[in-house]
């Protein structure tokens, strides 16, 4: 049985094809012969087939070699590829120079000449110079690789325009008539550009067009906008005439004023390298703490706070707020080679103050020169470590299937913040949940995730740099942001995570809490702050009270004219100094109220303008008030010795002293709740947290976590007043030799004039130990009992608004001092002191020797004033010569609440 293997359709088509072939075959002998030749091609001879096989084999060999070389070149280091291109350009320059300059003969020379002259004409003579220049640029400036495309386009435009002009000037030769004439003119490039323009616009229209094209190419090559052409020409003229570079107003650098939290403007344009000044001072490194800087380098200024965008990432092209343009992309190996070419942030010299401050008829105080503070290391924009971290972050996101990509990073001196942009529908929590995985991938335990970055729709991953930089205080004070204001209380803080300088105005903060573990950089910041004050302000503008319970941190500043009292090392005297600050604040507010001013700046302006004059009959000479800066280096020691007095003084100062020009800086290495109490935190709005030892300490300082993840050595979180989130900064570093140089400069001009009443004891001297902190209540109780001649414990509870136990203890203290008699059951105690003896009794309770009746004088309000004789005061100004009278808190008003005082004594219930 046979089976059909072909379909009917195919059989029909086959049959039709057979009939057609049959008809064609019967068409004649010509048709049949052609069909036979097509179906049976003739076989080539053996030599032809061997030659063809050799040719195809060689072609395949060359193609395979080229493909292998191309794939190997892709895997090659980008720096090596760039160097290879540079050497190729040098080789072409040498070959062309051999023919065009030295007349190389032979077939090779003719081919080289026809290629070079045929393309650009007579400009072929200059082609070797252009190739050498491009090769040198590739090898010497690898960090400018991103600008090579721009330079190439500009050079092509200039070359084409010049070739076109040469072609028109040579009579418009055509390659159809004489190719040699084209080679001796503008070449094929000039013919392709000049001939059509001349045909369409004539020579009068073509020449201006080509000139404009050449000018456009020059602007593209030099990256100069049209608006900047006059400035460039002026700079070139000054350079030709041998002058220095023209003084131009520097653009504001990328930084953030700590007090107001405003966004930073873009950084200035790159400027060419300038020669170092001849008078640069060299501070000898004779102190042990100077190892951070061994020499000051004169480097080229660079753009600040640049956010480097990742190549090929479209979403990463958006610039950050307050940052400069996107930095050029450099490959990992090229970045290592370019370390010597790294550029330093732009700085400007300290301007000479127009108005010199005359402190005495024969003394003119001058600020220290900016040459005293050395320059820091150049800022690094990118390194090979950054590229490796980007690859690790991308790998982690891919492995955990998170739709996010690294769009760029901002390298700071200590950490680099990598920016991640999420895809649609991806939660932020998916990134924050990967913090440990990211730390594992980048081999660093100190990874901090910022979600989101303030002002940007991106998540920040802050990772410490393997090659961290040191921020010099001199660079911070020389930055344009520090130069924008001459306020005497502006201090240098450091650099933020984007590389921008950060300064803070203590007058706007207005008080600052600095906390951190041992070795975190707290003392370095205090030194930078005091040095900034000495560099920018005179003793008449700012006076300081330094409290150093450690006895070694601030001794270097002993004897500077800015001090209003010697450095205080005794915690008890520090508490008395804070009480003096409170009295000074009250005295300043009295003047502000008397003359109708709201702030000390307005009062000082009125004094300088002659609008504030003393009252008639007064011998007082009114002079401007200086700012008073109180710096406590270790708050914990003060809180252990006199917690109540210190906390009360700090509370009053921080609540009221801003308008009086008094500002407080509290530093501690133990930020616990018993040191930084709730009252202190509530009145100190600005915080600077260095690395803390625990999460609890971070919450005490910042009211949020974060400080426990800092890496120390100046790494800090800065939370100025009014800012919602803290920003990460690297604190400025100042060496001991620099501090000594600044201190020697200010001490050589003026000797300090101290006020002895700052640490002079006032109302209480030798209080009995059993009284403790209840002296104020005991004085009020004694005055109440003696004036009313009624010794009842229940009366003390009502009048003084204290509890039963406190009232009973006060009555026991009065009994032990023989002010009241013993308890007689339900009856009131006998009062043993007459009202006439009350002043002596109160003096005895305060531990003072009774010296006359202190009620001889009354103040303006009719309240008694306890006149305490103070030691003679060495006045800095006439205002200080009047002395300050100490006012004790008045006793509680004795009021009658309508209760019957003859009721049962509460002490009867105790059986006493």
Short mmCIF file of C-alpha atoms in Angstrom, two decimals, residues 45-55:
data_model
loop_
_atom_site.label_atom_id
_atom_site.label_comp_id
_atom_site.label_asym_id
_atom_site.label_seq_id
_atom_site.Cartn_x
_atom_site.Cartn_y
_atom_site.Cartn_z
CA UNK A 45 40.99 25.68 -12.05
CA UNK A 46 43.12 24.59 -9.11
CA UNK A 47 45.42 27.69 -9.00
CA UNK A 48 42.41 30.00 -8.96
CA UNK A 49 40.78 28.07 -6.14
CA UNK A 50 44.02 28.08 -4.13
CA UNK A 51 44.46 31.82 -4.57
CA UNK A 52 40.84 32.44 -3.56
CA UNK A 53 41.24 30.25 -0.48
CA UNK A 54 44.40 32.03 0.57
CA UNK A 55 42.72 35.41 0.12
#
